[in-house]
Every structure is written in C-alpha cells, then in structure tokens.
C-alpha cells in the first residue's frame, strides 16, 4: 500500500509527503469532499454533465487518497480480538 501512497503523492504536493499526513489534512479532504458532493448534486439537478464529471473525478481521487492513508495505518486489535485471543 505504501506504493499506492507514493503514486498518489503528486496530487498531494501542496500538503507534503504521505508520511506527514495530519488530521488537519484529512479534515481538509473531508470538507472538500462534502463540497464536491453538494456540487455534484447541484450539477446533476441542473443538467451540467461536464461539471458533474469533473467533480466526480476529484471526489474519486480524494477518496482513493484517504483510503490509501487508512490502509497504510497499523492495525490496532479490537477489544473483542484481545478478549478472545483472535488475531
């Protein structure tokens, strides 16, 4: 997954390397995603297919980046796993 993060890095040039991801950066992505979703809905209702497609592509890139960040995080055992010895 680290390779996937490195592939996504050019999109994140303004935020630094994927190894320096902060909660502030993640929140910025979540806020942007909210705005993109609202814009997509507005564009769909207005029949603006080109703008809709552009915003959908941006949203997809953002979601892929956030998924790559999540996948690169160490896995913490859940309470159930610790309690019953799974994992």
mmCIF file of C-alpha atoms in Angstrom:
data_model
loop_
_atom_site.group_PDB
_atom_site.id
_atom_site.type_symbol
_atom_site.label_atom_id
_atom_site.label_comp_id
_atom_site.label_asym_id
_atom_site.label_seq_id
_atom_site.Cartn_x
_atom_site.Cartn_y
_atom_site.Cartn_z
ATOM 1 C CA UNK A 1 0.000 0.000 0.000
ATOM 2 C CA UNK A 2 2.972 2.314 0.528
ATOM 3 C CA UNK A 3 3.497 2.139 -3.231
ATOM 4 C CA UNK A 4 -0.102 3.283 -3.738
ATOM 5 C CA UNK A 5 0.532 6.252 -1.427
ATOM 6 C CA UNK A 6 3.591 7.154 -3.446
ATOM 7 C CA UNK A 7 1.514 7.073 -6.648
ATOM 8 C CA UNK A 8 -0.951 9.470 -5.046
ATOM 9 C CA UNK A 9 1.773 11.863 -3.868
ATOM 10 C CA UNK A 10 1.722 14.216 -6.900
ATOM 11 C CA UNK A 11 -1.852 15.158 -6.031
ATOM 12 C CA UNK A 12 -0.695 15.991 -2.537
ATOM 13 C CA UNK A 13 2.277 18.160 -3.464
ATOM 14 C CA UNK A 14 0.867 21.089 -1.529
ATOM 15 C CA UNK A 15 0.491 19.018 1.641
ATOM 16 C CA UNK A 16 3.860 17.287 1.827
ATOM 17 C CA UNK A 17 4.706 13.617 1.762
ATOM 18 C CA UNK A 18 2.190 10.908 2.659
ATOM 19 C CA UNK A 19 4.330 10.097 5.686
ATOM 20 C CA UNK A 20 3.459 13.534 7.100
ATOM 21 C CA UNK A 21 -0.315 13.239 6.922
ATOM 22 C CA UNK A 22 -2.058 15.071 9.743
ATOM 23 C CA UNK A 23 -5.611 15.120 10.977
ATOM 24 C CA UNK A 24 -5.850 18.678 9.613
ATOM 25 C CA UNK A 25 -5.061 17.449 6.095
ATOM 26 C CA UNK A 26 -7.587 14.635 6.408
ATOM 27 C CA UNK A 27 -10.204 17.126 7.620
ATOM 28 C CA UNK A 28 -9.471 19.373 4.629
ATOM 29 C CA UNK A 29 -10.153 16.418 2.347
ATOM 30 C CA UNK A 30 -13.370 15.584 4.162
ATOM 31 C CA UNK A 31 -14.521 19.205 3.900
ATOM 32 C CA UNK A 32 -13.633 19.325 0.206
ATOM 33 C CA UNK A 33 -15.466 16.039 -0.368
ATOM 34 C CA UNK A 34 -18.595 17.497 1.221
ATOM 35 C CA UNK A 35 -18.419 20.497 -1.120
ATOM 36 C CA UNK A 36 -17.796 18.241 -4.113
ATOM 37 C CA UNK A 37 -20.819 16.081 -3.270
ATOM 38 C CA UNK A 38 -23.018 19.163 -2.960
ATOM 39 C CA UNK A 39 -21.687 20.490 -6.273
ATOM 40 C CA UNK A 40 -22.293 17.111 -7.947
ATOM 41 C CA UNK A 41 -25.899 17.109 -6.747
ATOM 42 C CA UNK A 42 -26.397 20.673 -7.967
ATOM 43 C CA UNK A 43 -24.813 19.884 -11.324
ATOM 44 C CA UNK A 44 -26.969 16.774 -11.722
ATOM 45 C CA UNK A 45 -30.118 18.759 -10.981
ATOM 46 C CA UNK A 46 -29.049 21.466 -13.446
ATOM 47 C CA UNK A 47 -28.137 19.018 -16.202
ATOM 48 C CA UNK A 48 -24.468 20.074 -16.224
ATOM 49 C CA UNK A 49 -22.911 16.742 -17.066
ATOM 50 C CA UNK A 50 -19.376 18.033 -17.774
ATOM 51 C CA UNK A 51 -19.073 19.839 -14.447
ATOM 52 C CA UNK A 52 -20.591 16.846 -12.706
ATOM 53 C CA UNK A 53 -17.994 14.511 -14.229
ATOM 54 C CA UNK A 54 -15.111 16.807 -13.230
ATOM 55 C CA UNK A 55 -16.304 16.958 -9.626
ATOM 56 C CA UNK A 56 -16.869 13.206 -9.536
ATOM 57 C CA UNK A 57 -13.293 12.653 -10.722
ATOM 58 C CA UNK A 58 -11.948 14.965 -7.990
ATOM 59 C CA UNK A 59 -14.067 13.196 -5.385
ATOM 60 C CA UNK A 60 -12.815 9.793 -6.549
ATOM 61 C CA UNK A 61 -9.173 10.942 -6.295
ATOM 62 C CA UNK A 62 -9.778 12.282 -2.803
ATOM 63 C CA UNK A 63 -11.475 9.088 -1.681
ATOM 64 C CA UNK A 64 -8.682 6.953 -3.102
ATOM 65 C CA UNK A 65 -6.096 9.045 -1.281
ATOM 66 C CA UNK A 66 -7.981 8.808 2.018
ATOM 67 C CA UNK A 67 -8.381 5.048 1.544
ATOM 68 C CA UNK A 68 -4.647 4.710 0.903
ATOM 69 C CA UNK A 69 -3.921 6.613 4.111
ATOM 70 C CA UNK A 70 -6.272 4.349 6.062
ATOM 71 C CA UNK A 71 -4.767 1.206 4.538
ATOM 72 C CA UNK A 72 -1.243 2.313 5.450
ATOM 73 C CA UNK A 73 -2.058 2.719 9.153
ATOM 74 C CA UNK A 74 -1.024 -0.004 11.585
ATOM 75 C CA UNK A 75 -3.864 -2.289 12.575
ATOM 76 C CA UNK A 76 -4.912 -1.984 16.220
ATOM 77 C CA UNK A 77 -6.614 -5.038 17.710
ATOM 78 C CA UNK A 78 -10.219 -4.552 18.755
ATOM 79 C CA UNK A 79 -11.428 -5.290 22.275
ATOM 80 C CA UNK A 80 -13.088 -8.494 21.039
ATOM 81 C CA UNK A 81 -9.852 -9.676 19.453
ATOM 82 C CA UNK A 82 -7.902 -9.030 22.658
ATOM 83 C CA UNK A 83 -10.584 -10.562 24.878
ATOM 84 C CA UNK A 84 -10.992 -13.820 22.980
ATOM 85 C CA UNK A 85 -7.457 -14.024 21.651
ATOM 86 C CA UNK A 86 -8.166 -13.586 17.936
ATOM 87 C CA UNK A 87 -5.616 -12.039 15.637
#
